[in-house]
PDB file of C-alpha atoms in Angstrom:
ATOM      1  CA  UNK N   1       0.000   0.000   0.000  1.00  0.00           C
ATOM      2  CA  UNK N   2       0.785   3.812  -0.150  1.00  0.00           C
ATOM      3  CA  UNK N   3       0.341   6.726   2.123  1.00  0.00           C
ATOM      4  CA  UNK N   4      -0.545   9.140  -0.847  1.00  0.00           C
ATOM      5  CA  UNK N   5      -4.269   9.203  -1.612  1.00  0.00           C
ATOM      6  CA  UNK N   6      -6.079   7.259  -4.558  1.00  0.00           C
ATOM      7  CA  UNK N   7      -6.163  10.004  -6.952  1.00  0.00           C
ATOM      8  CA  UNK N   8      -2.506  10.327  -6.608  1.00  0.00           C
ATOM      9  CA  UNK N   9      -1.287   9.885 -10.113  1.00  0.00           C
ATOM     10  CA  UNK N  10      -3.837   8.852 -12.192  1.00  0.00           C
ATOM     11  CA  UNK N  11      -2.674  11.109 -14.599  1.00  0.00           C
ATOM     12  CA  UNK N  12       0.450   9.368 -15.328  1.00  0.00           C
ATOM     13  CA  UNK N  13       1.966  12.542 -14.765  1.00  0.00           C
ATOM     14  CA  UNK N  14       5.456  13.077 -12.314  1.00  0.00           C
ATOM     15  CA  UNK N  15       7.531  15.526 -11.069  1.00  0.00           C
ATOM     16  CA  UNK N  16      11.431  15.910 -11.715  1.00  0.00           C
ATOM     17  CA  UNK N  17      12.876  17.701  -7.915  1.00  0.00           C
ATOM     18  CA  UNK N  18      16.508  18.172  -7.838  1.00  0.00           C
ATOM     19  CA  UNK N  19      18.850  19.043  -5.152  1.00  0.00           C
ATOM     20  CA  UNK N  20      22.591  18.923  -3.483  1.00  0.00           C
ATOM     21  CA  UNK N  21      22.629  17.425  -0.531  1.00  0.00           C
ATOM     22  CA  UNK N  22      25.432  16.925   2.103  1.00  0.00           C
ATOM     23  CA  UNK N  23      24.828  13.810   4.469  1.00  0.00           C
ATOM     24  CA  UNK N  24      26.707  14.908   7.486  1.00  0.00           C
ATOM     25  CA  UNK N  25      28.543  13.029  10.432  1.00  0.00           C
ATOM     26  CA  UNK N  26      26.436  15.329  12.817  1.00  0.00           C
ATOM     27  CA  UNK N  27      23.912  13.577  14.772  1.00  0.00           C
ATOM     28  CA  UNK N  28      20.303  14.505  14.312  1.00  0.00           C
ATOM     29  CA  UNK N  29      18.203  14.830  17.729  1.00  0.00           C
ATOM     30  CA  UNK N  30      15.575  15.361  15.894  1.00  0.00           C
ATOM     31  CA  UNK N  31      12.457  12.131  16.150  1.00  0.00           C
ATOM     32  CA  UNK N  32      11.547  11.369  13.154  1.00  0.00           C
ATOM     33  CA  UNK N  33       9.162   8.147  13.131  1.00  0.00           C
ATOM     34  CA  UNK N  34      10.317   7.844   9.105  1.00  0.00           C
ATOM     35  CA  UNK N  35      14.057   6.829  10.586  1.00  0.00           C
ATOM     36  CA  UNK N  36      14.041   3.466  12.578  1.00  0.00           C
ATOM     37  CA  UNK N  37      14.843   3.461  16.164  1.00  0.00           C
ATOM     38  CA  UNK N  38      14.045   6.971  16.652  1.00  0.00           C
ATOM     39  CA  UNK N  39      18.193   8.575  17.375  1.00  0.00           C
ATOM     40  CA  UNK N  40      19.854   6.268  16.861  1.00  0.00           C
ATOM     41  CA  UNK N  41      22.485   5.785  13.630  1.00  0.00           C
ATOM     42  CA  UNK N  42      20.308   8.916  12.711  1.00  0.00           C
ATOM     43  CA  UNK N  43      22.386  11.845  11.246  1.00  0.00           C
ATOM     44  CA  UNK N  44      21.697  15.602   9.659  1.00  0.00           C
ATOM     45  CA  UNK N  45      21.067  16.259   5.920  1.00  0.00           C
ATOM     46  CA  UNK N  46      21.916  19.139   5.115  1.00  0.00           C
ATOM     47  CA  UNK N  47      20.335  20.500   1.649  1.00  0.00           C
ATOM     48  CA  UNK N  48      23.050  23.602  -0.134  1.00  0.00           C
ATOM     49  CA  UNK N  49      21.334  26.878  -0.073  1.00  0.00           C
ATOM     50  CA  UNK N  50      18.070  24.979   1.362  1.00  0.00           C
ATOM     51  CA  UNK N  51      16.449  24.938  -1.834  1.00  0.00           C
ATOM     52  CA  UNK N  52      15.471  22.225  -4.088  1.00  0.00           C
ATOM     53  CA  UNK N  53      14.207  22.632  -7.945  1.00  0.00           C
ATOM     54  CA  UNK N  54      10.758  20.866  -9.454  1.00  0.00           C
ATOM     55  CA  UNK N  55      11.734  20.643 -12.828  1.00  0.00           C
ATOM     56  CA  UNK N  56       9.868  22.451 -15.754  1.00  0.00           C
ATOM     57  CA  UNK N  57       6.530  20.640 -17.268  1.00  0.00           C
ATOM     58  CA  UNK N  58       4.701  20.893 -20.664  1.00  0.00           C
ATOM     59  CA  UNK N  59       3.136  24.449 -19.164  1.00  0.00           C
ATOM     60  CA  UNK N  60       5.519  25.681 -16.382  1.00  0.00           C
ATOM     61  CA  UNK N  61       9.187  26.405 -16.455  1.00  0.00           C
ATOM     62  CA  UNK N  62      11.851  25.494 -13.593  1.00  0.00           C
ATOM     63  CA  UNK N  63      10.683  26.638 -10.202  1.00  0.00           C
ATOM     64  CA  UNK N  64      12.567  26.704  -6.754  1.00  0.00           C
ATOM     65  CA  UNK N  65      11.279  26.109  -3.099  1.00  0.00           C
ATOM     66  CA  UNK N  66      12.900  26.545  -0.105  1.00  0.00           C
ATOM     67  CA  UNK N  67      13.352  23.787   2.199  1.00  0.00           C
ATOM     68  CA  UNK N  68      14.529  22.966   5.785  1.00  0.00           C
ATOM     69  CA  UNK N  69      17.655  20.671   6.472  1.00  0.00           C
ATOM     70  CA  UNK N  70      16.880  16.834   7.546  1.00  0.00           C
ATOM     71  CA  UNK N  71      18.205  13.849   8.155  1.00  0.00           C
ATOM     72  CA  UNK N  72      19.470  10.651   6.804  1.00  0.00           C
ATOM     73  CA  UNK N  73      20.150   6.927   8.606  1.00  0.00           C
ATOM     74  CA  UNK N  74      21.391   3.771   6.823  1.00  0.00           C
ATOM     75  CA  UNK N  75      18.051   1.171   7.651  1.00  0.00           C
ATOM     76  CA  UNK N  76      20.419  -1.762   7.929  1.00  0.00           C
ATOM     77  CA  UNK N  77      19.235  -4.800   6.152  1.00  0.00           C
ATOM     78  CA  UNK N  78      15.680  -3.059   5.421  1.00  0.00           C
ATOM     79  CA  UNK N  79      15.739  -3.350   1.625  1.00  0.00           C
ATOM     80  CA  UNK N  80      15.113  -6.286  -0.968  1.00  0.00           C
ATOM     81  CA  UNK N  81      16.424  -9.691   0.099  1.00  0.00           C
ATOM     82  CA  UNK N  82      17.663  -7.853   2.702  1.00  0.00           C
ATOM     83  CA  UNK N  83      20.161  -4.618   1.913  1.00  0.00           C
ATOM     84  CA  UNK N  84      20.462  -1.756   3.352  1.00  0.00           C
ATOM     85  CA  UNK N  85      18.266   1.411   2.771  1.00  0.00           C
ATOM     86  CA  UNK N  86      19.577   5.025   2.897  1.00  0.00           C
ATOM     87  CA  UNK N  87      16.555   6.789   4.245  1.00  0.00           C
ATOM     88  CA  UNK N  88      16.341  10.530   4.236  1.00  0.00           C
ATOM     89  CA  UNK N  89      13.873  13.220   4.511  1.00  0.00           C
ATOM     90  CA  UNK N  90      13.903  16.982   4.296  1.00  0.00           C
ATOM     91  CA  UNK N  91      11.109  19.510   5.059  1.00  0.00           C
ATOM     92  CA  UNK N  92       9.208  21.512   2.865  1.00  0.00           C
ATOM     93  CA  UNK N  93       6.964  24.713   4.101  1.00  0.00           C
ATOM     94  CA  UNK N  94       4.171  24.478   1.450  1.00  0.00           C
ATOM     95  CA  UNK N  95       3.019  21.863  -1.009  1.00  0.00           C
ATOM     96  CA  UNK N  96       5.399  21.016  -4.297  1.00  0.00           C
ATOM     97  CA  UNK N  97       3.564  20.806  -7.567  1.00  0.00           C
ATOM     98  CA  UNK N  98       2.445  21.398 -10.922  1.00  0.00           C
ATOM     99  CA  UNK N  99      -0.363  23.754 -11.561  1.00  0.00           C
ATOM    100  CA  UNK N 100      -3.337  21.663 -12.540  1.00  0.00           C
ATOM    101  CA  UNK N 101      -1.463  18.272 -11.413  1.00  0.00           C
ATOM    102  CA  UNK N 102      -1.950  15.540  -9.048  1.00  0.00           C
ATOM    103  CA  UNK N 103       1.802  14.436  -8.265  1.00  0.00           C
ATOM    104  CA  UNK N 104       2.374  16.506  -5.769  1.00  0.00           C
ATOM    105  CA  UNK N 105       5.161  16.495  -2.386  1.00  0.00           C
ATOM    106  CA  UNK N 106       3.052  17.421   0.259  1.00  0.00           C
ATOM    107  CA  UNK N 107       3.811  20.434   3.387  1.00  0.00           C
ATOM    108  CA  UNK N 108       6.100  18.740   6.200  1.00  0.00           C
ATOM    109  CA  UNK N 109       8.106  16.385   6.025  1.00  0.00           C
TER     110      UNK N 109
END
């Protein structure tokens, strides 16, 4: 299953977001239920200039949001037939989309 709602998508539509990010050494005090076992192995992400780019569309050119840092963990042995997972998450302040689409990142986290 997904978190996202059913009419996520449908359109076959998807949105290209770019950004540099630095995965620090620093440790993130931060809980974040997304990271397993809450602080621990759990480290800052910090995103350059705290922006990231949604790519242009068919009837919008490049745009830029500003983000907030976040963090990052290695999920040992998480993954298919059992690799490890780099999980990582910043924070956005308002929803990330295309007018008129329904791919969307949503506010938060």
């Amino acid at each position: 299953g997904t978190w996202m709602p059913d009419e996520w998508g449908k359109s076959g539509q998807r949105i290209n977001i770019s950004f540099i990010a630095e995965f620090t050494s620093s440790q993130l005090f931060d809980r974040d239920d997304f990271l397993r076992g809450g602080y621990a192995n759990s480290k800052i992400m910090h995103v350059i200039d705290n922006e990231i780019k949604l790519g242009p569309s068919l009837s919008e050119g490049e745009r830029t949001y500003k983000v907030k840092d976040g963090g990052w963990q290695v999920s040992v042995g998480d993954g298919p037939m059992g690799t490890d997972l780099l999980r990582f998450f910043f924070e956005v302040d308002e929803e990330i989309k295309h007018t008129g689409g329904d791919v969307y990142v949503p506010k938060g986290r």
